[in-house]
XYZ file of C-alpha atoms in Angstrom:
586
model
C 159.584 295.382 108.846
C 156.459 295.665 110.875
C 155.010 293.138 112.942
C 151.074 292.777 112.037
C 150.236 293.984 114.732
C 151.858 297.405 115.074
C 150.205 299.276 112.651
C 147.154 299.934 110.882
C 147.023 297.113 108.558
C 150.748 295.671 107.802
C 153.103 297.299 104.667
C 152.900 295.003 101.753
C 155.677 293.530 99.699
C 155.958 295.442 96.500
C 153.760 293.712 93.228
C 155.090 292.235 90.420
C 152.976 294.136 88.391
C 153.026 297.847 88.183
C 150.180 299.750 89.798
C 149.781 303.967 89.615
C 147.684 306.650 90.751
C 147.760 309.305 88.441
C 151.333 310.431 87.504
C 151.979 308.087 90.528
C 153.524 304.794 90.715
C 152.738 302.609 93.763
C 155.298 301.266 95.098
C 154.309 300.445 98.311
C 150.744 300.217 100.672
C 152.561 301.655 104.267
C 149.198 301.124 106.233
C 145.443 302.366 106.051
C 142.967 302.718 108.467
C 139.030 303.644 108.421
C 139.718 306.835 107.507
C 142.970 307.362 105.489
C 145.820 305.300 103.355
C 149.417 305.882 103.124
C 151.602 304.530 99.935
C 154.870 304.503 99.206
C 155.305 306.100 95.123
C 157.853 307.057 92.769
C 157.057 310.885 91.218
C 158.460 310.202 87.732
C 158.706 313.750 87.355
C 161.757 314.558 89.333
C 162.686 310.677 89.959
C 161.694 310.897 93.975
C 159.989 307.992 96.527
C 157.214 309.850 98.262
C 154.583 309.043 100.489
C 151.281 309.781 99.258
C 148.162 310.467 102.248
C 144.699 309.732 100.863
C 141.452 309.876 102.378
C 139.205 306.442 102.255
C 136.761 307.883 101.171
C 136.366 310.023 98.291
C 134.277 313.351 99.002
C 130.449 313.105 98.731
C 130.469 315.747 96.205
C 132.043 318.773 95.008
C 131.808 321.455 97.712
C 132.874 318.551 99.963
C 135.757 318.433 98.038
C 136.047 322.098 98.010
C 136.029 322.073 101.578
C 138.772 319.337 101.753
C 141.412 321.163 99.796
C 140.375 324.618 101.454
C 141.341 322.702 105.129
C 144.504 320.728 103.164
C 145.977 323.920 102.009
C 145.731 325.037 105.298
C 147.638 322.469 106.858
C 150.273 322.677 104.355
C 150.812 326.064 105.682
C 151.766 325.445 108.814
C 155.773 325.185 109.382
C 157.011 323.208 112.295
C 160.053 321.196 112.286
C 158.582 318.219 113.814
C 155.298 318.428 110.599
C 156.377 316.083 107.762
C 156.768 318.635 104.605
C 154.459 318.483 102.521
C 155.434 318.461 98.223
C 152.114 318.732 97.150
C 148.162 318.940 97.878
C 146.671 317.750 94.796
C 143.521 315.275 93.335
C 143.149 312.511 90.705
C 139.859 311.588 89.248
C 138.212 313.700 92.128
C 140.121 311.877 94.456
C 142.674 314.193 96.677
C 145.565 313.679 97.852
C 148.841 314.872 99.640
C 152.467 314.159 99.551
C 155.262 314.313 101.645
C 159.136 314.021 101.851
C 160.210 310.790 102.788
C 163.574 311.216 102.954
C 165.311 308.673 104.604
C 162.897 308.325 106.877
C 160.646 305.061 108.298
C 157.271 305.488 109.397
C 156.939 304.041 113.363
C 154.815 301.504 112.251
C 157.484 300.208 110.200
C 159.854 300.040 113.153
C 157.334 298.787 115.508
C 157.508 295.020 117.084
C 155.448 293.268 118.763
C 157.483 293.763 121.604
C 157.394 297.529 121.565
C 159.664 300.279 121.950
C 161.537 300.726 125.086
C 160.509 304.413 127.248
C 163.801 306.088 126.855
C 163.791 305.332 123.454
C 160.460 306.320 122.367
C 159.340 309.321 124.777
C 161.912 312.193 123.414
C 160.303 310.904 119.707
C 157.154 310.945 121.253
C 157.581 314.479 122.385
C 158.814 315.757 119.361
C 155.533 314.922 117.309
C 153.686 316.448 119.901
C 155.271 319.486 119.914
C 154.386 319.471 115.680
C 150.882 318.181 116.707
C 150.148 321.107 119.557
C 151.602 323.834 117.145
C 148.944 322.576 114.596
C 146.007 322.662 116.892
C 146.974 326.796 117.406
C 147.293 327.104 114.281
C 143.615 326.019 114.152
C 144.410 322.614 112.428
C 143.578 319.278 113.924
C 144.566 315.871 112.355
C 141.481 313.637 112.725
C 143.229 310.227 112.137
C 146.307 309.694 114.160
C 148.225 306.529 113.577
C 151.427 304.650 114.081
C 151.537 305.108 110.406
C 151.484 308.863 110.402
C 154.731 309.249 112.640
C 158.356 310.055 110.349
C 161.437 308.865 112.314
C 164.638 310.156 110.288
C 168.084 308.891 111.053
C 168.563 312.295 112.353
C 166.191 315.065 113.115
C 163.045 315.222 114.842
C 160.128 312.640 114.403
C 157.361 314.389 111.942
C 153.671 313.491 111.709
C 152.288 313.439 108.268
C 148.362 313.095 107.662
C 147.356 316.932 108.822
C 144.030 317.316 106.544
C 143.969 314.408 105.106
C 140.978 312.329 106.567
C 137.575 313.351 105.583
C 135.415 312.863 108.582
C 131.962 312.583 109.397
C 129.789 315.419 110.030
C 133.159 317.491 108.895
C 133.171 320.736 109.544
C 135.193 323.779 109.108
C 137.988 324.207 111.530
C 138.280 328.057 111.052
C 137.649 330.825 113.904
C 133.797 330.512 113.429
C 133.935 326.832 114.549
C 135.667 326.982 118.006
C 134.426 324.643 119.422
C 134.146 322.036 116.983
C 138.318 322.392 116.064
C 138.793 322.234 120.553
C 136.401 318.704 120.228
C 138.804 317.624 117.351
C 142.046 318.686 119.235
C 141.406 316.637 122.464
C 140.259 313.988 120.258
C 143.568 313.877 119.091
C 145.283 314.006 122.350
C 143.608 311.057 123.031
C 144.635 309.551 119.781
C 148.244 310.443 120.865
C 147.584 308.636 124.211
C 146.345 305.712 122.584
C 149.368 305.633 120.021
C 151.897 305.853 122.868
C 150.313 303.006 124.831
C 150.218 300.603 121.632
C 154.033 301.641 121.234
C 155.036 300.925 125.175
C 152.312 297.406 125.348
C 153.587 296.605 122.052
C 150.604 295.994 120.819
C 147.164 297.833 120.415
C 144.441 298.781 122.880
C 141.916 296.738 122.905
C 143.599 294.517 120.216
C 142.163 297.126 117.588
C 144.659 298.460 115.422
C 142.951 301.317 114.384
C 143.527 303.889 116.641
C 140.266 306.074 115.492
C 138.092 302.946 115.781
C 139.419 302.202 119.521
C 138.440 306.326 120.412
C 135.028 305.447 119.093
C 134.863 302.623 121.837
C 135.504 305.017 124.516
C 133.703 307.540 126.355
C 131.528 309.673 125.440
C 130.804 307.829 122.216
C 131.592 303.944 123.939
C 131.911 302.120 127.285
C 135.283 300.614 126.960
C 138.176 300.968 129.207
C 142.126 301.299 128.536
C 144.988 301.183 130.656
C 148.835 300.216 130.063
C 149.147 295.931 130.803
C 151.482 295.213 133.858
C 153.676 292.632 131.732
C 155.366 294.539 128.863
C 158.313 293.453 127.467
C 159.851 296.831 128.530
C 159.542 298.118 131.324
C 157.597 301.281 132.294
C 158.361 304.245 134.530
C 155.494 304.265 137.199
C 155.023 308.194 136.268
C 155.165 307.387 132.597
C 152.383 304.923 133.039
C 150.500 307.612 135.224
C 150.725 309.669 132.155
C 150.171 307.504 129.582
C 146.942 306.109 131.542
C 145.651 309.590 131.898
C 145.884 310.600 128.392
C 143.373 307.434 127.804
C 141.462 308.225 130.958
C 138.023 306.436 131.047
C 136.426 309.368 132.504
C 136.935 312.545 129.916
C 137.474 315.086 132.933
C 140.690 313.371 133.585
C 142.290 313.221 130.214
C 145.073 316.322 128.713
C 142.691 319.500 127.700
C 145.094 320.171 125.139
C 148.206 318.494 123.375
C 150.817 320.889 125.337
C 149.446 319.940 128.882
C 150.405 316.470 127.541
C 153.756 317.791 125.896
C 155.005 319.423 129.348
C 154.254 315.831 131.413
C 156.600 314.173 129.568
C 158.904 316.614 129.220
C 158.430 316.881 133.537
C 159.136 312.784 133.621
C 161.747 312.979 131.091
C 164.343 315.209 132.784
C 163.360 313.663 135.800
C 164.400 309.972 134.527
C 167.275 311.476 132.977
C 168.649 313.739 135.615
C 169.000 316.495 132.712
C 168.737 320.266 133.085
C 165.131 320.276 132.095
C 161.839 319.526 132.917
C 159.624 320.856 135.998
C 162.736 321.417 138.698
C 164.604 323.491 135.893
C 162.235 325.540 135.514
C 160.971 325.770 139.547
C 164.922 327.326 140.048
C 164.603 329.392 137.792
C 161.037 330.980 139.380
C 162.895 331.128 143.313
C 165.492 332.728 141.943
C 162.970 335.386 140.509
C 159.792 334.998 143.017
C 161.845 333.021 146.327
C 161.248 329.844 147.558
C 157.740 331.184 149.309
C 156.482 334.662 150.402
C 156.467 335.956 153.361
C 152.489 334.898 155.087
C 150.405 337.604 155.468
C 151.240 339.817 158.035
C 155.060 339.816 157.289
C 156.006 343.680 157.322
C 154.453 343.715 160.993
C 156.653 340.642 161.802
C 158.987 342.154 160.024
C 159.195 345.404 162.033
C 158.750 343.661 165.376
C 161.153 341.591 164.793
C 163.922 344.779 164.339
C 163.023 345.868 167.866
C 163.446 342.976 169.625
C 166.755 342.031 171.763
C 168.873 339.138 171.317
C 167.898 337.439 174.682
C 164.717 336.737 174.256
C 165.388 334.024 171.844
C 162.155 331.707 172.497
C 159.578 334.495 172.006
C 161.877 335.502 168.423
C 161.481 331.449 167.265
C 157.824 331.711 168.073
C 157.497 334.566 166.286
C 159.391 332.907 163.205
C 157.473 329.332 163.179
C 154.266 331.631 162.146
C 155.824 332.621 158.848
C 156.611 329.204 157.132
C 158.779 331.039 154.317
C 160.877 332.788 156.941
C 161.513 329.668 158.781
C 162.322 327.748 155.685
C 164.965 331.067 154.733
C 166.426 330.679 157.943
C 166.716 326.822 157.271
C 168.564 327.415 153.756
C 170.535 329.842 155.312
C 172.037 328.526 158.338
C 172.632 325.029 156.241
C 174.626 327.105 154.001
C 177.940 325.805 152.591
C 179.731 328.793 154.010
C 177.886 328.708 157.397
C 178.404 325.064 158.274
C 181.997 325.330 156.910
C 181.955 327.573 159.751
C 181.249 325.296 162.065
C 182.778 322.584 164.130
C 183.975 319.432 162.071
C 181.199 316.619 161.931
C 178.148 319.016 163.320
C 175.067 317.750 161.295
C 172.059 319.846 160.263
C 170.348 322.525 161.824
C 166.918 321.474 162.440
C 165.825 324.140 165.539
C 164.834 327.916 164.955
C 166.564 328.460 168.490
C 169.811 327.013 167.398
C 169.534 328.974 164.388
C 168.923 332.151 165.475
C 171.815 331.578 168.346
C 173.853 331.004 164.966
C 172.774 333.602 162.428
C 172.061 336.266 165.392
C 169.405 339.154 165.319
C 170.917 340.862 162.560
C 170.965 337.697 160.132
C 166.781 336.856 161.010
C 166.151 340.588 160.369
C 167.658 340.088 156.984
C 166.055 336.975 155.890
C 162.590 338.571 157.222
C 163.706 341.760 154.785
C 164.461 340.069 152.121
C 161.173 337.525 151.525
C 159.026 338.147 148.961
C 155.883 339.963 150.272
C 152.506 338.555 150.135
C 151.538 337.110 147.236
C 154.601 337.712 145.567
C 153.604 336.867 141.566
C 149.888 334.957 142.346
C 146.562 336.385 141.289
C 143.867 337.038 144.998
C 142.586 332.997 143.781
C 145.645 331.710 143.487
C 147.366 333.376 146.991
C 143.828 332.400 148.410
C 145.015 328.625 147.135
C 148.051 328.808 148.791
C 147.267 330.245 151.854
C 145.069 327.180 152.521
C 148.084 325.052 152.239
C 149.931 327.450 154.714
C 146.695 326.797 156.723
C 147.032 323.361 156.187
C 150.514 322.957 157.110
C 150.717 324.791 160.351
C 147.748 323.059 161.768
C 149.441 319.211 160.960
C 152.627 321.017 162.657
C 150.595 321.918 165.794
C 149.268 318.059 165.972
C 152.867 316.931 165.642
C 153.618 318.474 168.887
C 150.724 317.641 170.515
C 151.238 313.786 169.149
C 155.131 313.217 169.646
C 156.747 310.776 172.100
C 157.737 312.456 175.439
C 161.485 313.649 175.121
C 161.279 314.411 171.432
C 161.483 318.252 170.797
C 158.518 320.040 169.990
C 160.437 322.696 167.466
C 162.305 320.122 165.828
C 158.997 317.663 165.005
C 157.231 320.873 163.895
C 159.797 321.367 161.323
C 159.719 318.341 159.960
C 156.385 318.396 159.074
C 156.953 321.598 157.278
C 159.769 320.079 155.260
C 156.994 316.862 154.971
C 155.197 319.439 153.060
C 157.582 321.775 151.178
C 156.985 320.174 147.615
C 153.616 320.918 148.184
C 154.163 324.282 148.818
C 156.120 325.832 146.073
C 154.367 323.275 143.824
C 151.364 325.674 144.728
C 153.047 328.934 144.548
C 155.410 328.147 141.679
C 153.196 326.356 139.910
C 149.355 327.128 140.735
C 147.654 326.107 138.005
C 149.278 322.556 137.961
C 148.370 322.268 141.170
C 144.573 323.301 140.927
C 145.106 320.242 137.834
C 146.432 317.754 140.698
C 143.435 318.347 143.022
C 140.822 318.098 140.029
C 142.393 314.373 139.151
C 142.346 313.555 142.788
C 138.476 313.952 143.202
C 136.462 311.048 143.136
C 133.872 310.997 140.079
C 130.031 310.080 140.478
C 128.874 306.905 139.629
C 127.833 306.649 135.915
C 125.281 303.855 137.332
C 123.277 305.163 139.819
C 122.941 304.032 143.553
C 126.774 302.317 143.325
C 129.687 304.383 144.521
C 131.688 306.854 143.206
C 134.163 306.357 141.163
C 137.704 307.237 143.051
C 140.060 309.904 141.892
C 143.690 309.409 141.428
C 146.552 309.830 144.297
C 148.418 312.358 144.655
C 151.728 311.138 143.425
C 149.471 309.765 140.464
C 148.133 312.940 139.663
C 151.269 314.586 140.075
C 153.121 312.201 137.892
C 150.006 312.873 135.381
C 150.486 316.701 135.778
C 154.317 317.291 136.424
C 156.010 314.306 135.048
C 157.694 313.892 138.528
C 156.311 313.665 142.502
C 155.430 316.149 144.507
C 157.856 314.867 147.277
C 160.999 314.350 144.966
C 160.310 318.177 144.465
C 160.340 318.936 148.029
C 163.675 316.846 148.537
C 165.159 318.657 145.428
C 165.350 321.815 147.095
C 166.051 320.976 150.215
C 168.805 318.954 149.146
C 170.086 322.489 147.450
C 169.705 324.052 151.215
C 172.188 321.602 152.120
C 170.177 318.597 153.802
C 172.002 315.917 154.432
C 170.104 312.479 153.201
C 169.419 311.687 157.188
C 166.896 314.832 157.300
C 165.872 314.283 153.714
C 164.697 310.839 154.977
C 162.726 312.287 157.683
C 161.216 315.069 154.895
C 159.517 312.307 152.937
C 156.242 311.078 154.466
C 155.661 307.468 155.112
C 153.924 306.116 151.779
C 150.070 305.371 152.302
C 151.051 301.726 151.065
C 153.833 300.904 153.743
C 152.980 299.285 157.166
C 153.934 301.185 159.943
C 155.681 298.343 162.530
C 158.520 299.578 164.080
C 160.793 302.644 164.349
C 164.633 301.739 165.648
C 166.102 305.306 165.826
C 165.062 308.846 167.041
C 165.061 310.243 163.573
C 162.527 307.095 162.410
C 160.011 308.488 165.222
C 160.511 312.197 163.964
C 159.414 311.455 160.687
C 156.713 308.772 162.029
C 155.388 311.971 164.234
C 155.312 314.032 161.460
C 153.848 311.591 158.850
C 150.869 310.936 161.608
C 150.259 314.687 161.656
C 149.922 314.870 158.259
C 147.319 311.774 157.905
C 145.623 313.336 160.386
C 144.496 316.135 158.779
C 144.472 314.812 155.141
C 141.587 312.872 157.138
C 140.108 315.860 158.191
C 139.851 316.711 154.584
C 137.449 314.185 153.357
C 133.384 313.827 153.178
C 131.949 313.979 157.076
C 130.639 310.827 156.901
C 134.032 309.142 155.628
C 136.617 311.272 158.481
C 136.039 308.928 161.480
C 136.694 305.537 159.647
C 140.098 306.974 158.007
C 141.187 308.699 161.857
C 140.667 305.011 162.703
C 142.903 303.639 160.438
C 145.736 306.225 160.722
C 145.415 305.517 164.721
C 145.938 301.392 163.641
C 149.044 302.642 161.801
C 150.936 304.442 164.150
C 149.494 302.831 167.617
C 152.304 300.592 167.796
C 155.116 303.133 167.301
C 153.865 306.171 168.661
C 150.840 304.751 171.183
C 148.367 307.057 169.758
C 144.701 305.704 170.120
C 141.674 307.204 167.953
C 140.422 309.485 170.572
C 143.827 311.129 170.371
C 143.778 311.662 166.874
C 139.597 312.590 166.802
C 140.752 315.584 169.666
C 143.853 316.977 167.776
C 141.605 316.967 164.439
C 139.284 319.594 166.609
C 142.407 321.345 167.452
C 142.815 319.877 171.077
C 145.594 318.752 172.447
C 145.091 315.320 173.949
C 145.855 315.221 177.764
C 145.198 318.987 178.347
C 142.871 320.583 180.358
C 140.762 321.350 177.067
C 140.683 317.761 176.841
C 139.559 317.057 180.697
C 137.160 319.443 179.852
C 135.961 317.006 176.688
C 135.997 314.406 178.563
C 133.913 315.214 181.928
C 131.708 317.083 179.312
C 130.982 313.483 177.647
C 130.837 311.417 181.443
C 128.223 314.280 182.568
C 125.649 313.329 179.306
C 126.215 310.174 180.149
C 124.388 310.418 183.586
């Protein structure tokens, strides 16, 4: 039975004495909030235990009521497995009503503790009634009052939310086509509802210690000040990216929160086949779009490289390499292809990776780079001009962090082989923007800082990337990166190297080669993520990249300040800096 906390207002026992509503006997009060009341009755008609949805409050008069069962009907309308079903839409005394199929079902405030419901368990439920909830929001119905109450768990079967068209709101309006906007308002209020529910089910208890979930959304913005987020010390503990979801759905700031029910809906489904290692989710459907669209096109330009790269001869294997490091998706072909099952079972026993265009091209020969050039996708491949415009800033983006690599690495390290790492650094980012475009245009939105609601203090930060990408995707932008390279055939020493050092971790020492390789690369990459922010902020966050990596790599802040201007420290572009700066000095 439920704890009093976990729902509404705690299920009763059953009275002595017999109580009805209408035809109706009441059998049992399963929760109420502001706005609506559930009960548990026996239909003496065909013998059956129901659950009866009322609103609070009975309709001001009788077009409201009109109005009600107009928008109840509706809702009854709409089929979706995971939408309790509904018997009948009826009033009593000018007080309406609806009734559903209980089955042998419990309501999740019934099975609620105070302890809460562990992720695994709760999350595929979770989605189910969301996928019921988003149908009903394009089928033009929103539910106004979600509650713990209002979820059906069967033994078997999906979870089904009861309570569409129930609540009688204020200032109600029609939902129908000529009120767009009002029935997108109600939707994302909902969402938000749904975020709420899910973090009183994983806290085990409710936000705010208000177990009315429609009173807490009146507390938050834009109609209150508060502030929710998931507690650190649950009984059960929670996924990082499920809290990263669940934390976004109740965002303080309303730009950050789900638009719509199935933005929330694919998250989950993203962190649930990622926890579960199941065919699903975000990297199910990414194979499915390379095998279709490739891992990347082919840059702009590729035809010409393309056709200059059929005439050339197989000596001049530098000038071919340099010509193959300007087309990221070729290089990354080659990659795949020369780390190949059936290549490296070609190859002598014990022979690691191929990291090196050179050595690749010595092993695939002309004919086998002509191919891969051939077969790329060309530019765009599937994206609209915004989208390819999108993504060929990240190419941008990622060639000029390669460049700094070189410019940046130890002496003795190989120049080809640090500018493919930081390539690989960056390949989740890349087909996260090609594959999926719009997600990522949602992951740079969450990462902006907000202003200030109080003005003259400073803005308010945006989220992190993995943050935002655990909000968006369900899953990190780098364990996408190492997901397909691991299906090129990476071995987990160069799929060590292909994840960048995490903002959070101190940078103190590096004990082999391959720790400075990905140290090199991870600098590059800081570098010009610096490059990226407000003027005013760039030179304080060079600084502190330059503290980072001085130790392990010796760089110093006027290293890092010349390769963000595209010099290369030490060369004569650099001399030229330099006597440039000692002559306005005298």
């Amino acid at each position: 039975m439920a704890n009093p906390t976990s729902s509404v207002t705690p299920a009763v026992a059953r009275p002595n004495a017999v109580r009805n509503f209408g035809r109706f006997q009441l059998l049992q009060l399963l929760g109420k909030s502001a706005r609506t009341m559930l009960w548990l009755v026996a239909d003496p008609r065909n013998d059956q235990e129901l659950v009866l949805a009322m609103p609070r409050q009975r309709p001001a008069d009788a077009s409201a009521l009109d109005h009600w069962r107009v928008t109840a009907r509706k809702a009854s309308r709409v089929d979706h497995p995971s939408l309790a079903h509904v018997v009948e839409v009826g009033e009593h005394e000018q007080w309406p009503y609806i009734t559903y199929d209980r089955g042998s079902s419990v309501t999740l405030a019934e099975l609620m503790t105070s302890k809460g419901l562990p992720a695994q368990e709760f999350v595929p439920r979770a989605l189910q009634a969301l996928q019921g909830l988003a149908f009903a929001h394009e089928a033009g119905v929103a539910h106004q009052d979600l509650q713990t109450m209002m979820l059906l768990l069967p033994d078997g079967g999906p979870c089904r939310v009861m309570g569409l068209g129930v609540a009688v709101t204020p200032n109600d309006v029609d939902m129908g086509a000529g009120s767009l906007h009002a029935h997108r308002q109600a939707a994302e209020r909902d969402v938000l509802a749904f975020g709420l529910l899910m973090h009183h089910v994983l806290a085990g208890g409710p936000a705010l210690d208000q177990p009315d979930i429609s009173a807490v959304v009146e507390r938050l913005p834009p109609l209150g000040r508060e502030m929710v987020r998931l507690p650190w010390g649950t009984t059960h503990q929670i996924p990082e990216a499920l809290r990263a979801i669940v934390n976004r759905a109740t965002d303080r700031q309303e730009r950050q929160r789900y638009r719509n029910a199935r933005t929330l809906q694919r998250a989950l489904e993203g962190w649930l086949a990622s926890e579960g290692e199941q065919g699903g989710g975000p990297m199910a459907l990414l194979l499915d779009r390379i095998r279709a669209a490739g891992v990347l096109p082919s840059v702009p330009g590729g035809a010409a490289r393309a056709a200059r790269l059929a005439l050339m001869e197989r000596e001049r294997t530098n000038e071919l390499a340099e010509i193959v490091l300007q087309d990221t998706a070729l290089a990354f072909e080659l990659i795949r292809m020369v780390n190949s099952a059936q290549v490296r079972s070609a190859m002598a026993a014990g022979s690691g990776p191929v990291l090196t265009i050179r050595r690749t091209i010595a092993m695939l020969g002309l004919d086998g780079v002509r191919r891969a050039a051939l077969a790329l996708r060309p530019w765009p491949g599937p994206l609209n001009d915004s989208q390819a415009t999108d993504l060929e800033r990240v190419f941008d983006r990622v060639r000029r962090a390669a460049r700094i690599s070189q410019w940046l690495r130890p002496a003795g390290y190989d120049a080809e082989v640090v500018y493919l790492l930081v390539m690989l650094q960056n390949l989740g980012r890349l087909v996260v923007q090609y594959h999926f475009p719009d997600e990522a245009a949602q992951i740079r939105r969450l990462m902006l800082p907000a202003p200030s609601p109080k003005a003259g203090e400073p803005d308010e930060p945006g989220m992190t990337e993995e943050g935002a990408a655990f909000a968006v995707l369900g899953t990190d932008i780098e364990s996408i990166g190492a997901a397909v390279a691991r299906q090129w055939g990476l071995d987990d020493a160069v799929l060590h190297m292909a994840r960048r050092m995490p903002p959070t971790t101190p940078v103190r020492s590096a004990e082999t080669d391959d720790e400075v390789l990905r140290l090199t690369a991870s600098c590059a990459n800081e570098v010009v993520d610096a490059t990226l922010l407000p003027v005013h902020q760039q030179t304080g966050a060079l600084h502190r990249v330059a503290q980072r990596y001085a130790r392990v790599l010796g760089v110093t802040p006027r290293d890092l300040q010349l390769s963000a201007q595209g010099i290369a420290p030490g060369s004569d572009d650099d001399d030229a800096a330099r006597a440039s700066q000692l002559g306005g000095l005298t």
